[in-house]
Amino acid sequence: MKSHVILLCLGYVLLTSAHSIHNKEWTKLILTHHWPQTFCSMEHCTTNFTYWTLHGLWPNSGAECNASWHFNASLIEDLLPEMKIFWPNLLKPESTIFWKHEWTKHGTCAAKAEAMNTQHKYFSKALELYHKLDLDGILRKSNIVPSETYYKLTDLENSISSSYGVTPKIQCVSEQKQTDFQILGQIEICFDKQFQLVECEHSREELQSQSNSFHTGFTVCDISVPVYYPPLGSSL
Ligand SMILES: *[C@@H]1O[C@H](CO)[C@@H](O)[C@H](O)[C@H]1NC(C)=O
Ligand SMILES: *[C@@H]1O[C@H](CO)[C@@H](O)[C@H](O)[C@H]1NC(C)=O
Ligand SMILES: *[C@@H]1O[C@H](CO)[C@@H](O)[C@H](O)[C@H]1NC(C)=O
């Protein structure tokens, strides 16, 4: 009798702790930009985008928080023209599957905040933050433009952190056969629940220990390796 109770309790503890891990409340939002030329060199697509496009707006904890909340493109019909320009599906430009994935995996978790508790609010908020950041403009202002010459990672970091006051997380692709440079791929900027800019991670060690990448191949850039910011049409 007693052991039954203990087993039941143990089962309950295991269940509730699994439940709370799954539902751990998020504290930050990660706005992820990707560089289309690099993405397409990895995924074998062709692109003509000459600016950083939006990859997603991701809570730092949780995924697929509500499986019954289905993506419905007709709820964001008015946003679609803008999304095709700034949040394009680089693989299948005419498909909505990329946004569906972003909603199901990340949006349903972001939706716990009132400011993003509908599909329209979630996608609008991501576009709003993307425009507010103007990553292309920020880099250009520091003369960091796609180029055949390499940059130092710290030049990129300094450009971004001096504009926003927070350190970004910058991810690169390293090709095994190439050790003399790494290719710039993704830039993450973080916000708190009030949509104020915050550090993505607290230390360089923390930054490097994380590789929360959707596409395999992106890792946090190595500070000691030159960074290639590939122009459109360059062969990688
Ligand atoms: C890319 O090409 C498509 C079709 O070829 C065109 O509609 C679009 O405006 C182009 N985008 C850019 C950024 O030049
Ligand atoms: C999940 O989504 C459905 C459909 O929108 C909604 O009715 C339900 O309240 C949501 N559940 C939670 C826990 O948010
Ligand atoms: C999608 O949303 C529209 C507009 O609210 C609605 O009419 C339609 O039934 C929804 N479609 C699905 C599959 O839920």
Tab-separated table of C-alpha atoms and ligand atoms in Angstrom:
chain	number	residue	atom	x	y	z
A	1	MET	CA	0.000	0.000	0.000
A	2	LYS	CA	2.687	2.429	1.078
A	3	SER	CA	4.893	1.627	-1.877
A	4	HIS	CA	1.979	2.277	-4.211
A	5	VAL	CA	1.619	5.730	-2.790
A	6	ILE	CA	5.329	6.358	-3.194
A	7	LEU	CA	5.265	5.146	-6.781
A	8	LEU	CA	2.288	7.309	-7.521
A	9	CYS	CA	4.016	10.300	-6.024
A	10	LEU	CA	7.174	9.612	-7.949
A	11	GLY	CA	5.162	9.268	-11.140
A	12	TYR	CA	3.466	12.535	-10.399
A	13	VAL	CA	6.755	14.302	-9.753
A	14	LEU	CA	8.225	12.945	-12.976
A	15	LEU	CA	5.170	13.947	-14.955
A	16	THR	CA	4.951	17.435	-13.513
A	17	SER	CA	8.643	18.099	-13.920
A	18	ALA	CA	8.553	16.981	-17.557
A	19	HIS	CA	5.540	19.209	-17.967
A	20	SER	CA	7.241	22.230	-16.447
A	21	ILE	CA	10.394	21.769	-18.523
A	22	HIS	CA	8.261	21.699	-21.617
A	23	ASN	CA	6.399	24.826	-20.572
A	24	LYS	CA	9.278	26.719	-19.019
A	25	GLU	CA	8.396	30.330	-19.459
A	26	TRP	CA	10.508	32.223	-21.917
A	27	THR	CA	12.341	35.364	-20.868
A	28	LYS	CA	13.801	36.619	-24.132
A	29	LEU	CA	12.922	36.834	-27.790
A	30	ILE	CA	15.568	36.204	-30.387
A	31	LEU	CA	15.163	38.035	-33.675
A	32	THR	CA	17.155	36.066	-36.201
A	33	HIS	CA	18.336	37.450	-39.540
A	34	HIS	CA	20.001	35.367	-42.169
A	35	TRP	CA	22.196	36.288	-45.084
A	36	PRO	CA	20.464	34.873	-48.165
A	37	GLN	CA	23.638	34.310	-50.166
A	38	THR	CA	25.106	32.122	-47.415
A	39	PHE	CA	21.859	30.298	-46.753
A	40	CYS	CA	21.525	29.468	-50.436
A	41	SER	CA	25.079	28.242	-50.709
A	42	MET	CA	24.227	25.689	-48.030
A	43	GLU	CA	20.754	24.783	-49.214
A	44	HIS	CA	21.429	24.911	-52.945
A	45	CYS	CA	18.917	27.596	-53.749
A	46	THR	CA	19.412	30.702	-55.810
A	47	THR	CA	18.625	34.095	-54.427
A	48	ASN	CA	18.635	37.696	-55.526
A	49	PHE	CA	18.159	39.216	-52.096
A	50	THR	CA	20.858	41.745	-51.366
A	51	TYR	CA	19.843	42.446	-47.790
A	52	TRP	CA	19.491	40.534	-44.523
A	53	THR	CA	16.150	38.793	-44.414
A	54	LEU	CA	14.191	37.670	-41.411
A	55	HIS	CA	14.512	34.082	-40.302
A	56	GLY	CA	12.326	34.216	-37.232
A	57	LEU	CA	11.299	35.592	-33.878
A	58	TRP	CA	12.034	32.908	-31.316
A	59	PRO	CA	11.314	32.729	-27.594
A	60	ASN	CA	14.443	31.504	-25.796
A	61	SER	CA	12.540	28.618	-24.240
A	62	GLY	CA	9.857	26.277	-25.486
A	63	ALA	CA	8.836	24.965	-28.885
A	64	GLU	CA	5.537	23.867	-30.355
A	65	CYS	CA	3.576	25.161	-27.391
A	66	ASN	CA	0.128	24.606	-28.848
A	67	ALA	CA	-0.269	21.908	-31.456
A	68	SER	CA	-3.957	22.641	-31.922
A	69	TRP	CA	-3.363	26.241	-32.981
A	70	HIS	CA	-2.995	25.849	-36.720
A	71	PHE	CA	-1.323	28.318	-39.002
A	72	ASN	CA	-3.807	30.065	-41.249
A	73	ALA	CA	-2.355	32.326	-43.938
A	74	SER	CA	-5.646	34.070	-44.496
A	75	LEU	CA	-5.339	35.641	-41.049
A	76	ILE	CA	-2.209	37.480	-42.180
A	77	GLU	CA	-3.150	38.147	-45.760
A	78	ASP	CA	-2.472	41.859	-45.442
A	79	LEU	CA	1.073	41.115	-44.202
A	80	LEU	CA	2.012	38.641	-46.915
A	81	PRO	CA	3.288	41.172	-49.490
A	82	GLU	CA	5.679	42.565	-46.882
A	83	MET	CA	6.664	39.133	-45.646
A	84	LYS	CA	7.588	38.053	-49.182
A	85	ILE	CA	10.076	40.918	-49.282
A	86	PHE	CA	11.544	40.847	-45.760
A	87	TRP	CA	10.746	37.333	-44.495
A	88	PRO	CA	10.923	35.312	-47.674
A	89	ASN	CA	11.024	31.569	-47.983
A	90	LEU	CA	14.370	31.349	-49.757
A	91	LEU	CA	13.778	27.762	-50.799
A	92	LYS	CA	10.204	28.006	-52.049
A	93	PRO	CA	9.285	31.648	-52.623
A	94	GLU	CA	5.645	30.911	-53.416
A	95	SER	CA	4.982	28.663	-50.453
A	96	THR	CA	3.701	29.605	-46.984
A	97	ILE	CA	5.282	26.531	-45.374
A	98	PHE	CA	8.188	28.456	-43.857
A	99	TRP	CA	5.817	30.805	-41.969
A	100	LYS	CA	3.723	27.856	-40.935
A	101	HIS	CA	6.824	26.243	-39.440
A	102	GLU	CA	7.802	29.457	-37.652
A	103	TRP	CA	4.302	29.857	-36.225
A	104	THR	CA	3.933	26.266	-35.076
A	105	LYS	CA	7.360	25.968	-33.552
A	106	HIS	CA	7.944	29.455	-32.140
A	107	GLY	CA	4.840	31.614	-32.581
A	108	THR	CA	2.614	29.392	-30.463
A	109	CYS	CA	5.088	29.913	-27.592
A	110	ALA	CA	5.530	33.648	-28.193
A	111	ALA	CA	1.727	33.868	-28.097
A	112	LYS	CA	1.791	33.484	-24.323
A	113	ALA	CA	2.524	37.204	-24.278
A	114	GLU	CA	-0.513	39.333	-24.875
A	115	ALA	CA	1.316	41.463	-27.442
A	116	MET	CA	1.683	38.379	-29.676
A	117	ASN	CA	-1.379	36.328	-28.820
A	118	THR	CA	-2.723	36.110	-32.358
A	119	GLN	CA	-1.023	35.087	-35.591
A	120	HIS	CA	-1.451	38.597	-36.923
A	121	LYS	CA	0.122	40.152	-33.833
A	122	TYR	CA	3.028	37.696	-33.848
A	123	PHE	CA	4.020	38.189	-37.482
A	124	SER	CA	3.445	41.966	-37.281
A	125	LYS	CA	5.653	42.207	-34.217
A	126	ALA	CA	8.476	40.353	-35.922
A	127	LEU	CA	8.296	42.677	-38.935
A	128	GLU	CA	8.123	45.712	-36.666
A	129	LEU	CA	11.245	44.682	-34.723
A	130	TYR	CA	13.069	43.826	-37.948
A	131	HIS	CA	12.406	47.300	-39.385
A	132	LYS	CA	13.246	48.988	-36.129
A	133	LEU	CA	16.653	47.296	-36.057
A	134	ASP	CA	17.537	48.027	-39.696
A	135	LEU	CA	20.536	45.727	-39.542
A	136	ASP	CA	21.565	46.499	-43.145
A	137	GLY	CA	21.623	50.210	-42.459
A	138	ILE	CA	23.615	49.747	-39.255
A	139	LEU	CA	26.307	47.661	-40.941
A	140	ARG	CA	26.492	49.935	-43.972
A	141	LYS	CA	27.016	52.923	-41.709
A	142	SER	CA	30.166	51.205	-40.435
A	143	ASN	CA	31.211	50.432	-44.029
A	144	ILE	CA	30.524	46.759	-43.520
A	145	VAL	CA	29.105	45.648	-46.838
A	146	PRO	CA	29.316	42.384	-48.770
A	147	SER	CA	32.834	42.184	-50.099
A	148	GLU	CA	35.555	39.927	-51.389
A	149	THR	CA	37.811	41.186	-48.614
A	150	TYR	CA	37.381	39.736	-45.162
A	151	TYR	CA	36.259	41.405	-41.957
A	152	LYS	CA	37.273	40.872	-38.380
A	153	LEU	CA	34.495	39.460	-36.245
A	154	THR	CA	35.080	42.268	-33.754
A	155	ASP	CA	34.391	44.881	-36.479
A	156	LEU	CA	30.944	43.380	-36.958
A	157	GLU	CA	30.312	43.035	-33.251
A	158	ASN	CA	31.415	46.591	-32.559
A	159	SER	CA	29.278	48.016	-35.335
A	160	ILE	CA	26.204	46.302	-33.979
A	161	SER	CA	26.840	46.760	-30.283
A	162	SER	CA	27.673	50.445	-30.642
A	163	SER	CA	24.369	51.002	-32.453
A	164	TYR	CA	22.094	48.916	-30.281
A	165	GLY	CA	23.971	48.922	-26.989
A	166	VAL	CA	23.815	45.124	-26.795
A	167	THR	CA	25.984	42.348	-28.118
A	168	PRO	CA	24.581	40.270	-30.970
A	169	LYS	CA	25.087	36.577	-31.515
A	170	ILE	CA	26.779	36.131	-34.867
A	171	GLN	CA	26.849	32.777	-36.574
A	172	CYS	CA	29.038	31.551	-39.384
A	173	VAL	CA	29.469	28.568	-41.614
A	174	SER	CA	32.863	26.965	-41.603
A	175	GLU	CA	33.695	24.766	-44.488
A	176	GLN	CA	35.861	21.870	-43.531
A	177	LYS	CA	38.280	22.412	-46.379
A	178	GLN	CA	38.574	26.139	-45.651
A	179	THR	CA	40.292	27.093	-42.458
A	180	ASP	CA	41.471	30.583	-43.405
A	181	PHE	CA	37.997	32.137	-43.341
A	182	GLN	CA	34.451	31.562	-42.141
A	183	ILE	CA	31.270	32.663	-43.913
A	184	LEU	CA	28.861	35.055	-42.249
A	185	GLY	CA	25.454	33.419	-41.998
A	186	GLN	CA	23.152	34.562	-39.246
A	187	ILE	CA	22.801	37.448	-36.792
A	188	GLU	CA	20.630	37.247	-33.711
A	189	ILE	CA	19.509	40.246	-31.680
A	190	CYS	CA	17.589	39.770	-28.451
A	191	PHE	CA	14.695	41.521	-26.762
A	192	ASP	CA	13.101	41.157	-23.360
A	193	LYS	CA	9.382	40.694	-22.794
A	194	GLN	CA	8.851	44.429	-23.051
A	195	PHE	CA	10.602	44.423	-26.448
A	196	GLN	CA	13.616	46.262	-25.111
A	197	LEU	CA	17.006	45.249	-26.459
A	198	VAL	CA	18.959	42.895	-24.204
A	199	GLU	CA	22.137	40.848	-24.444
A	200	CYS	CA	21.529	37.522	-26.134
A	201	GLU	CA	23.954	35.825	-23.768
A	202	HIS	CA	25.982	37.178	-20.925
A	203	SER	CA	29.487	36.131	-21.826
A	204	ARG	CA	31.554	35.023	-24.763
A	205	GLU	CA	31.789	31.566	-23.188
A	206	GLU	CA	28.033	31.368	-23.010
A	207	LEU	CA	27.739	32.563	-26.590
A	208	GLN	CA	30.084	29.898	-27.803
A	209	SER	CA	28.502	27.110	-25.857
A	210	GLN	CA	25.176	27.661	-27.588
A	211	SER	CA	24.310	26.504	-31.029
A	212	ASN	CA	20.597	26.885	-31.259
A	213	SER	CA	20.584	26.588	-35.019
A	214	PHE	CA	17.677	25.543	-37.118
A	215	HIS	CA	19.898	24.772	-40.056
A	216	THR	CA	22.790	22.545	-39.303
A	217	GLY	CA	26.056	24.116	-40.261
A	218	PHE	CA	25.705	27.456	-38.452
A	219	THR	CA	27.886	27.867	-35.409
A	220	VAL	CA	28.882	30.894	-33.396
A	221	CYS	CA	31.660	32.602	-35.356
A	222	ASP	CA	35.227	32.056	-34.210
A	223	ILE	CA	36.799	35.307	-33.063
A	224	SER	CA	40.205	34.370	-34.450
A	225	VAL	CA	39.103	33.580	-38.019
A	226	PRO	CA	38.461	36.230	-40.738
A	227	VAL	CA	34.831	36.637	-41.750
A	228	TYR	CA	33.678	36.493	-45.344
A	229	TYR	CA	30.499	38.487	-46.054
A	230	PRO	CA	29.716	37.115	-49.503
A	231	PRO	CA	28.300	39.440	-52.172
A	232	LEU	CA	25.384	38.323	-54.287
A	233	GLY	CA	26.499	35.983	-57.028
A	234	SER	CA	29.843	35.112	-55.465
A	235	SER	CA	30.737	31.484	-55.647
A	236	LEU	CA	31.293	29.948	-52.266
B	1	LIG	C1	14.137	38.827	-57.294
B	1	LIG	O1	13.590	38.258	-58.460
B	1	LIG	C2	12.183	38.218	-58.436
B	1	LIG	C3	11.707	37.424	-59.663
B	1	LIG	O2	12.735	37.078	-60.499
B	1	LIG	C4	11.629	39.625	-58.423
B	1	LIG	O3	10.235	39.603	-58.408
B	1	LIG	C5	12.140	40.331	-57.184
B	1	LIG	O4	11.734	41.668	-57.161
B	1	LIG	C6	13.658	40.258	-57.117
B	1	LIG	N1	14.061	40.733	-55.798
B	1	LIG	C7	15.059	41.574	-55.621
B	1	LIG	C8	15.406	41.920	-54.209
B	1	LIG	O5	15.701	42.070	-56.525
B	2	LIG	C1	-4.359	26.455	-28.075
B	2	LIG	O1	-4.916	26.965	-29.256
B	2	LIG	C2	-6.323	26.816	-29.344
B	2	LIG	C3	-6.736	27.271	-30.734
B	2	LIG	O2	-6.397	28.593	-30.971
B	2	LIG	C4	-6.971	27.631	-28.229
B	2	LIG	O3	-8.365	27.491	-28.274
B	2	LIG	C5	-6.442	27.156	-26.885
B	2	LIG	O4	-6.929	28.005	-25.866
B	2	LIG	C6	-4.928	27.200	-26.872
B	2	LIG	N1	-4.438	26.581	-25.664
B	2	LIG	C7	-3.568	27.199	-24.852
B	2	LIG	C8	-3.122	26.406	-23.674
B	2	LIG	O5	-3.155	28.308	-25.089
B	3	LIG	C1	-8.668	30.674	-41.641
B	3	LIG	O1	-9.134	31.948	-41.237
B	3	LIG	C2	-10.223	32.439	-41.976
B	3	LIG	C3	-10.464	33.875	-41.561
B	3	LIG	O2	-10.738	33.970	-40.198
B	3	LIG	C4	-11.428	31.518	-41.769
B	3	LIG	O3	-12.523	31.985	-42.514
B	3	LIG	C5	-11.044	30.095	-42.193
B	3	LIG	O4	-12.090	29.226	-41.877
B	3	LIG	C6	-9.772	29.661	-41.491
B	3	LIG	N1	-9.340	28.390	-42.078
B	3	LIG	C7	-9.099	27.307	-41.348
B	3	LIG	C8	-8.652	26.095	-42.078
B	3	LIG	O5	-9.246	27.316	-40.137
